[in-house]
Coordinates of C-alpha atoms in Angstrom, one line a residue:
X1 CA -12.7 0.6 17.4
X2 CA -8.8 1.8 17.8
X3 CA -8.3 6.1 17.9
X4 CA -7.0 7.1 15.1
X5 CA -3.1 7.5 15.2
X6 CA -1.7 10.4 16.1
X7 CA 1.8 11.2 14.4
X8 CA 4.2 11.1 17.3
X9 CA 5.9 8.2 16.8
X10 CA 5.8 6.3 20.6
X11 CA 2.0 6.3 20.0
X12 CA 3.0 3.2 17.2
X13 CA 4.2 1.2 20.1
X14 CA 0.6 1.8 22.2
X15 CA -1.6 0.9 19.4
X16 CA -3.8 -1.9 20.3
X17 CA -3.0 -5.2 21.8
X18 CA -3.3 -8.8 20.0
X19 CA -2.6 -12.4 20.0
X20 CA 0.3 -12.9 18.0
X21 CA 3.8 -12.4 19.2
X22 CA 6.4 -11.9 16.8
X23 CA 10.1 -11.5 18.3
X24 CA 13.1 -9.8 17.2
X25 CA 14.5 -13.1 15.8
X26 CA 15.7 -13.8 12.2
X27 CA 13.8 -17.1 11.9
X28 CA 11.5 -18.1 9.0
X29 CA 7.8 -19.7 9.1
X30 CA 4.8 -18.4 10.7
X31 CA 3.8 -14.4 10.1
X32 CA 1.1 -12.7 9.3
X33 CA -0.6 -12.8 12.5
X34 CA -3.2 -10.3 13.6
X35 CA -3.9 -8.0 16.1
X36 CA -3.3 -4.2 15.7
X37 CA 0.2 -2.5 16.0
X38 CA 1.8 -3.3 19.6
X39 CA 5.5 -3.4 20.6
X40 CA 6.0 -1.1 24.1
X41 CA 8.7 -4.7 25.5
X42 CA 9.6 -6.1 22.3
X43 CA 5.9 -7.3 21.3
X44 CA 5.0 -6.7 17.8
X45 CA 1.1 -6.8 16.6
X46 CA 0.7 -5.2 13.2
X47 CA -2.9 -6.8 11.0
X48 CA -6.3 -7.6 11.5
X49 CA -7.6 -7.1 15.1
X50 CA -10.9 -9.4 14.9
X51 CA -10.8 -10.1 11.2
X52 CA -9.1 -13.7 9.7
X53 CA -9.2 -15.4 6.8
X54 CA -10.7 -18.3 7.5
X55 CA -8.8 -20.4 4.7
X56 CA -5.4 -19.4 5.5
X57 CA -2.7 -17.5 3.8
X58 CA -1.1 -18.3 0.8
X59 CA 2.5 -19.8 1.5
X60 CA 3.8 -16.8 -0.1
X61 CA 2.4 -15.0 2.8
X62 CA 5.0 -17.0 5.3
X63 CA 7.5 -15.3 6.8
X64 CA 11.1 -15.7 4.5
X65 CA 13.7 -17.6 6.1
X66 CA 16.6 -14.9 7.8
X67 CA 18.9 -16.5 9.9
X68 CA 21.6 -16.6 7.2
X69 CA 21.7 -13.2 6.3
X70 CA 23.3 -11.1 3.4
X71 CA 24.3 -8.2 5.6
X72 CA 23.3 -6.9 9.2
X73 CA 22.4 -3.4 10.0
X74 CA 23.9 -3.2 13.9
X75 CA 26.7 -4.5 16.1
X76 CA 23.7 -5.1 18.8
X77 CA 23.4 -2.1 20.0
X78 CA 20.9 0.9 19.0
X79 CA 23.5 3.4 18.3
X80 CA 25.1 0.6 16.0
X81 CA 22.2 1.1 13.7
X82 CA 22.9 4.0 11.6
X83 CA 21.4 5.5 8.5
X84 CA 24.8 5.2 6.4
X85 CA 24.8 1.3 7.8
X86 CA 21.1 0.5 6.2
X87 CA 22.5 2.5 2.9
X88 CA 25.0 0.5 2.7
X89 CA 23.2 -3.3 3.6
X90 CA 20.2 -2.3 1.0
X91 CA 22.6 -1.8 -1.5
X92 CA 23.3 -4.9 -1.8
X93 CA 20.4 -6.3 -1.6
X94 CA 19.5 -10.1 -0.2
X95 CA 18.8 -11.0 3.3
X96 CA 18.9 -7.7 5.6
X97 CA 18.4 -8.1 9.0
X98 CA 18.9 -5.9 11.8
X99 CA 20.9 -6.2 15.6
X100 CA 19.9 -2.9 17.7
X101 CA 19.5 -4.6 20.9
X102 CA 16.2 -5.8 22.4
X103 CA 14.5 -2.8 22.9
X104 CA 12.6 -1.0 19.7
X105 CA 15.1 0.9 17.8
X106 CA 14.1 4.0 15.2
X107 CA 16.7 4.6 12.0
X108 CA 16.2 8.5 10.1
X109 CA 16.2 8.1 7.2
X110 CA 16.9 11.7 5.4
X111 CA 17.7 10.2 1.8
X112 CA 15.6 7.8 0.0
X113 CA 16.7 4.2 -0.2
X114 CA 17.5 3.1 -3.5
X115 CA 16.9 -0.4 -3.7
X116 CA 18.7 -3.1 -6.2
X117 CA 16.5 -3.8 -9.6
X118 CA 18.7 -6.9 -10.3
X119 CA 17.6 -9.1 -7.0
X120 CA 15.9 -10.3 -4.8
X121 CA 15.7 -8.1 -1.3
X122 CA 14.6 -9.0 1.8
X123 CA 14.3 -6.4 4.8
X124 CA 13.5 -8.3 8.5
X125 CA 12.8 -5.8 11.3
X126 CA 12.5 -8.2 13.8
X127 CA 9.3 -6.3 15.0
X128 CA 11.7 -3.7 16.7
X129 CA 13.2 -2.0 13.9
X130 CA 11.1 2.0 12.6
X131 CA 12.7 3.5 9.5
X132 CA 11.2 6.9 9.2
X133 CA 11.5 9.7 6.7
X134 CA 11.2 12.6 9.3
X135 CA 8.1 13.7 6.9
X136 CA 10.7 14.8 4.2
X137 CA 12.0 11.6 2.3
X138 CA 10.3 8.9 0.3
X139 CA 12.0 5.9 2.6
X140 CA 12.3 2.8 -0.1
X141 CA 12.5 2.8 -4.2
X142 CA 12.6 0.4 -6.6
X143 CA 12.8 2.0 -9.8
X144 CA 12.8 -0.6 -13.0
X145 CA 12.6 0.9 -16.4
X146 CA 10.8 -2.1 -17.7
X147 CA 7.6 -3.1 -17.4
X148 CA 5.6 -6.4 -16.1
X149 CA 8.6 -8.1 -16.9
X150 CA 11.1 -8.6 -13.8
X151 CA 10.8 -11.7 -11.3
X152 CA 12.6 -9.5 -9.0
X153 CA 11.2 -9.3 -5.3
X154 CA 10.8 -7.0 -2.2
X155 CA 9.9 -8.3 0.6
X156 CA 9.5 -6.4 3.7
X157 CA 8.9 -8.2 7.2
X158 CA 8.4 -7.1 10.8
X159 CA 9.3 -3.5 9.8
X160 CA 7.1 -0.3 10.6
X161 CA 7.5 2.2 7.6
X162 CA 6.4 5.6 9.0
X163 CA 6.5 9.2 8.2
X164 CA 7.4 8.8 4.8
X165 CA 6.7 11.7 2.6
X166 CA 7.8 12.2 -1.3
X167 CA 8.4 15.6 -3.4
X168 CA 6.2 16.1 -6.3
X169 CA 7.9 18.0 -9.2
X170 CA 6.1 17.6 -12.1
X171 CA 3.5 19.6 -11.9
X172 CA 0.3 19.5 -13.8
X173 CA 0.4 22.6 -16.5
X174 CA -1.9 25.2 -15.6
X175 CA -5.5 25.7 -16.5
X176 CA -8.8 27.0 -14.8
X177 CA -11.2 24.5 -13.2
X178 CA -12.9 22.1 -13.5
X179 CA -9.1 21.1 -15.2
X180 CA -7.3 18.9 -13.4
X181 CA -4.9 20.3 -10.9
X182 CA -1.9 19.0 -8.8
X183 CA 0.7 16.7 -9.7
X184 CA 1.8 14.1 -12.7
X185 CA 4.4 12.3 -9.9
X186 CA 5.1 11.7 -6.3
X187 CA 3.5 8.6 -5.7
X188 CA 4.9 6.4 -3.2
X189 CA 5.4 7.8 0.2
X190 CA 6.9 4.9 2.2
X191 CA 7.5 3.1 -1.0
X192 CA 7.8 3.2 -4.8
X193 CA 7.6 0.4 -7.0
X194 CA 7.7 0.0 -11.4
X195 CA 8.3 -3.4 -12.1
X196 CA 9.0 -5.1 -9.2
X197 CA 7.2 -7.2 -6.8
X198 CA 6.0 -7.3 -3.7
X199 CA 5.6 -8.8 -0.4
X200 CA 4.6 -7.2 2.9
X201 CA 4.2 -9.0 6.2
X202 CA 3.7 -8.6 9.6
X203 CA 4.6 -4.7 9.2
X204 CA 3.3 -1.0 9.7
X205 CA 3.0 1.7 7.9
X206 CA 1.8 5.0 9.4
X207 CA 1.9 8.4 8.5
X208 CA 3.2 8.4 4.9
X209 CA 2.3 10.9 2.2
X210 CA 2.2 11.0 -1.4
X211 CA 1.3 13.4 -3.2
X212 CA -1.8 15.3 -2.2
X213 CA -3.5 16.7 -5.3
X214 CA -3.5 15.1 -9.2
X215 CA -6.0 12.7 -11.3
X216 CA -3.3 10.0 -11.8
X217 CA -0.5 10.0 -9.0
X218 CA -1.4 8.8 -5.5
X219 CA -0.2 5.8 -3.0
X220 CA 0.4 7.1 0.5
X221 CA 2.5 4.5 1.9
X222 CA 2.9 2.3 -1.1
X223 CA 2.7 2.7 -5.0
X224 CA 2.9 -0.3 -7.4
X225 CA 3.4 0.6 -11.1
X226 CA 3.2 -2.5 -13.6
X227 CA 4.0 -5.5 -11.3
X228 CA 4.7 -9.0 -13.1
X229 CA 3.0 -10.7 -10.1
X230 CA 2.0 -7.6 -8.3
X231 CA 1.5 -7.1 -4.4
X232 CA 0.9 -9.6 -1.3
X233 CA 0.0 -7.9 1.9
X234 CA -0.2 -10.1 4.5
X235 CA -1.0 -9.2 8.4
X236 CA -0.4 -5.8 8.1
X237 CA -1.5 -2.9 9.5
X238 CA -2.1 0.9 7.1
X239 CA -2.9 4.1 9.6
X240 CA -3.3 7.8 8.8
X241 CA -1.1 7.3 5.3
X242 CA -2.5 10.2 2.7
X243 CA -1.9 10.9 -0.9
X244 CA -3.9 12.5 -3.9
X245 CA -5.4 8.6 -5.3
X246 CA -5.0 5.5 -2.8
X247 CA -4.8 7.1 0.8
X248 CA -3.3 3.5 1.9
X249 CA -1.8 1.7 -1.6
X250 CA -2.3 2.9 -4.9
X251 CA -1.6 0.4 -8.1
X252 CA -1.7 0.7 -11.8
X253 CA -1.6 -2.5 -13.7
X254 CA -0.8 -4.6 -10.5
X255 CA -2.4 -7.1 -8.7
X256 CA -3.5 -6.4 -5.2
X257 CA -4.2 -9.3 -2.8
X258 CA -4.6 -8.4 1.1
X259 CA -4.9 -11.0 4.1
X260 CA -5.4 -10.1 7.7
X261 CA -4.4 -6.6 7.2
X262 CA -6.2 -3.4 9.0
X263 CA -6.9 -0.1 6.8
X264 CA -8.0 2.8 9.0
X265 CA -7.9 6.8 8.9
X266 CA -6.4 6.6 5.2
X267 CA -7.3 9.8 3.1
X268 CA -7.7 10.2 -0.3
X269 CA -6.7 13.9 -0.4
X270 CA -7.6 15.1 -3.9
X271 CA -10.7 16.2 -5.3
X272 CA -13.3 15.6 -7.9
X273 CA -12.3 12.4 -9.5
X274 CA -10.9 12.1 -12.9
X275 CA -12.5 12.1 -16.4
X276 CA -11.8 13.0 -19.6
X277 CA -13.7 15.7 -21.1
X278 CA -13.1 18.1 -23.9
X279 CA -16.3 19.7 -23.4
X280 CA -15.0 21.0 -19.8
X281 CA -11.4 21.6 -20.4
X282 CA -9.6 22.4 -23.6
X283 CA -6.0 21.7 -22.0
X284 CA -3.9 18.4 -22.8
X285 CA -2.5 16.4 -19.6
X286 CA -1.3 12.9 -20.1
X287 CA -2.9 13.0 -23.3
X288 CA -6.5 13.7 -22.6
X289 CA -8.4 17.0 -21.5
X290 CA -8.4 15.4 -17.8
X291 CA -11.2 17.3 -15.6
X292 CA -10.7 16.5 -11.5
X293 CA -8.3 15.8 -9.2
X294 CA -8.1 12.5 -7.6
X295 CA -9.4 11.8 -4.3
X296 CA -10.5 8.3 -5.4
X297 CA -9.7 5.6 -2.8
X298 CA -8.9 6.2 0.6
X299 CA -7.6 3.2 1.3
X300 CA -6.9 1.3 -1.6
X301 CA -6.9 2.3 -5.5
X302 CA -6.5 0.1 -8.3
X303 CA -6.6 0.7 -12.0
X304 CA -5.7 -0.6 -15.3
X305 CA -6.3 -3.6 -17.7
X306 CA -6.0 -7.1 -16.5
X307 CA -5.3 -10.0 -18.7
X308 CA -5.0 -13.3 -18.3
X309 CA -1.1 -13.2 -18.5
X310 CA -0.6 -9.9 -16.2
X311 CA -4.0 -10.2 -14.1
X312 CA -5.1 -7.2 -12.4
X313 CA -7.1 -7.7 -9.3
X314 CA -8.2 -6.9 -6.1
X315 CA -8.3 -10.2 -3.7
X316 CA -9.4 -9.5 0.4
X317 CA -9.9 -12.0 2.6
X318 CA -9.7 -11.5 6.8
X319 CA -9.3 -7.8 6.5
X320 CA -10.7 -4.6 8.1
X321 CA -11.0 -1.7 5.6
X322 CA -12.4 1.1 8.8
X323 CA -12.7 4.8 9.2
X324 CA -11.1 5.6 5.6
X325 CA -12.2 8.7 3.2
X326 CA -12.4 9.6 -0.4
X327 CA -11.7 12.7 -1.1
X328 CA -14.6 15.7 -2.1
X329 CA -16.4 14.4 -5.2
X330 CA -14.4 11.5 -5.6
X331 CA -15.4 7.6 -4.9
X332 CA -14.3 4.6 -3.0
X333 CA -13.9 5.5 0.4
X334 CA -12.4 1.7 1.2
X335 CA -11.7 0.7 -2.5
X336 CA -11.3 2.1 -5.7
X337 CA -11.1 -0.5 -8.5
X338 CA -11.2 0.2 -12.3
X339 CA -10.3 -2.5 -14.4
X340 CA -10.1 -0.3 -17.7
X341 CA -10.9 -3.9 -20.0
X342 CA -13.3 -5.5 -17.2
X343 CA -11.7 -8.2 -17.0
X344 CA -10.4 -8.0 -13.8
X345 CA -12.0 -9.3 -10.5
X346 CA -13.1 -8.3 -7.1
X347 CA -12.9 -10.6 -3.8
X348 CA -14.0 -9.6 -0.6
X349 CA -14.1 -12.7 2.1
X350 CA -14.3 -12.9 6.0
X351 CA -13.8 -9.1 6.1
X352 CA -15.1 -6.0 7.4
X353 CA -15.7 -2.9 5.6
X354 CA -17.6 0.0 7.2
X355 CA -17.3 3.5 8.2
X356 CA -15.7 4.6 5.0
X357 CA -16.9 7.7 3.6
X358 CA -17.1 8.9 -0.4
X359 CA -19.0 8.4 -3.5
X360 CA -19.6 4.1 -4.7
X361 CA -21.0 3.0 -7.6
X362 CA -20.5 -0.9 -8.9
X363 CA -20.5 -1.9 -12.5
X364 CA -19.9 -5.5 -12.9
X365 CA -19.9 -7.9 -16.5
X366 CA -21.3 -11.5 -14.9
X367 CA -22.1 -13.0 -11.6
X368 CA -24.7 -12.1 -9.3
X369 CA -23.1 -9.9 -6.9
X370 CA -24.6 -6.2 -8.7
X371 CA -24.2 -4.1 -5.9
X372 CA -20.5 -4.0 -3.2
X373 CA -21.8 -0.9 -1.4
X374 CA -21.1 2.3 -0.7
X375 CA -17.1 1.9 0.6
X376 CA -16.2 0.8 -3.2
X377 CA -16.3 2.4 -6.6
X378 CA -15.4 -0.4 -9.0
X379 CA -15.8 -1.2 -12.7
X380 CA -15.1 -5.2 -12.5
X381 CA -15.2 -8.5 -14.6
X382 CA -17.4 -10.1 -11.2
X383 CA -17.6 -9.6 -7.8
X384 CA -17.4 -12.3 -4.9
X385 CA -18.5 -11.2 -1.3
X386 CA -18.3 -14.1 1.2
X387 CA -19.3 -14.3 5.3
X388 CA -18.2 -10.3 5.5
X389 CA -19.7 -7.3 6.7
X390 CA -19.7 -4.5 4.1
X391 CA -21.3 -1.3 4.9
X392 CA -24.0 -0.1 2.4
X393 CA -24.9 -3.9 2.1
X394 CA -28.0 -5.7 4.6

């Protein structure tokens, strides 16, 4: 089992040690390799450290194709690679990649990134390249007014994401316990996303923070709100990331599908859940008397109706979901998944889930998995667990 990562920065580069190698190149193919985060000469090892999904990844979960790039953030040196450059290349959108020289290379970035609704946008680190938010900025945002309805991607690859942190405004209005407290916004802390999708491989995120405190706003290092086609997470690695709901990634109405990643020492940082309940609280907030807040999921959270046009569900397979934590009161110390409608579905295959801590309860519809331990708190259409360890189960 790794330590838990500490915030300074040069610790991300003495994390663990793995097999794969990937190389500050802008080549396609390959990815999503496994094997902890690494890089001290160059080497990169974000994902899975024993975990793999025995069936392979997807072929969305391949590594895109940069050697003809849009734009490139560097003349090949480190000093080359300056915030008002990476403004300026994600602007634009397309193929970013980045020429800092060989050694790692860290960019500041101390005003969020505002990333084009309108295309496609892909961002290769090479396995050198650290944006970080200093603990003061949300880092990436993709803000679509629309709903389940763009094709639109993100795909980030080779890239660590640390220190991320949003600003919650809209505060919760006030009433007495056991109403809920906190925060209406600030989800996202690495990365915000309504409408768009996503694709994540081969990449770190570490140290981001949402907001700490509300029943509905969460997503440490990522928030997905109403994806078309949702999230793909492929050999990734999630450490010390915190937020109110969703410690690691937090979606509403998004599919969620995970290969060779590794979740560890994510928090869930608010308390008590959520329910509605007039009989506890008289006050209004997002149109119900809303009683707790948050601290569901400390890795991953999930929630909202799936269909069978804009599926909602929660697909593992070759990941380790480790050392995570609800918040007081709250559930789902690895996974929180509520499909309001039940009709959405739970997967967990060649993975290991233990040493989570919070409240668990499983309600399922059919099938004849009843029971997916005590890491997950999950209202579900079925549940499928396949040749993995999960804690709570013999």
């Amino acid at each position: 089992m790794r330590r838990p990562l500490l915030l300074a920065l040069p610790l991300v580069a003495a994390l663990g040690c793995g097999s794969g190698t990937h190389s500050n190149g802008a080549d396609g193919g390959g990815g999503a390799g496994g094997g902890g985060a690494g890089g001290g000469s160059g080497t990169f090892h974000p994902g899975s450290v024993t975990a793999s999904c025995k069936a392979g990844l997807p072929s969305s979960a391949q590594l895109v194709d940069t050697s003809h790039p849009t734009s490139t953030v560097g003349t090949g040196t480190a000093a080359s690679c300056t915030a008002a450059a990476l403004t300026t290349a994600v602007a634009g959108g397309g193929i970013i990649t980045f020429a800092c020289g060989p050694d790692p290379v860290t960019i500041t970035v101390s005003s969020t990134l505002n990333l084009p609704i309108d295309k496609d946008t892909v961002l290769d680190g090479g396995g050198l390249v650290t944006l970080d938010g200093g603990g003061t900025v949300q880092i990436l945002r993709f803000d679509s007014p629309n709903f389940q309805a763009t094709e639109h991607r993100l795909t980030l690859q080779r890239l660590t994401l640390a220190h991320g942190k949003t600003t919650p405004m809209e505060a919760i209005p006030s009433a007495p316990a056991p109403c809920s407290q906190g925060y209406n916004d600030g989800e996202g802390g690495a990365l915000y996303m309504r409408d768009g999708n996503l694709t994540v491989i081969d990449s770190i995120f570490v140290d981001n923070q949402a907001a700490p405190l509300g029943p509905d706003t969460g997503g440490g290092a990522i928030y997905m709100l109403g994806s078309k086609h949702g999230a793909l997470i492929a050999g990734s690695t999630f450490q010390g990331n915190r937020a109110a709901n969703g410690g690691g990634i937090g979606c509403l109405f998004s599919e969620l599908d995970v290969y060779n990643s590794h979740f560890e020492s994510n928090i869930g940082t608010g308390h008590d859940a959520n329910n509605n309940d007039p009989t506890q609280c008289s006050a209004m907030n997002n149109g119900q008397n809303e009683i707790g807040s948050g601290g569901n999921g400390g890795a991953l959270y999930s929630d909202g109706a799936s269909t069978a046009q804009n599926p909602v569900n929660i697909v593992l397979c070759g990941d380790e979901i480790v050392n995570n934590a609800a918040g007081t009161a709250a559930f789902g110390g690895g996974i929180f998944f509520t499909s309001n409608n039940y009709g959405g579905t739970l997967s967990i295959t060649d993975s290991t889930i233990s040493g989570n801590t919070g409240g668990h309860w499983t309600n399922v519809m059919s099938g004849s998995v009843t029971n997916a331990g005590d890491a997950v708190g999950t209202n579900a259409k079925s549940i499928t667990i396949t040749n993995s360890m999960v804690q709570g189960l013999p």
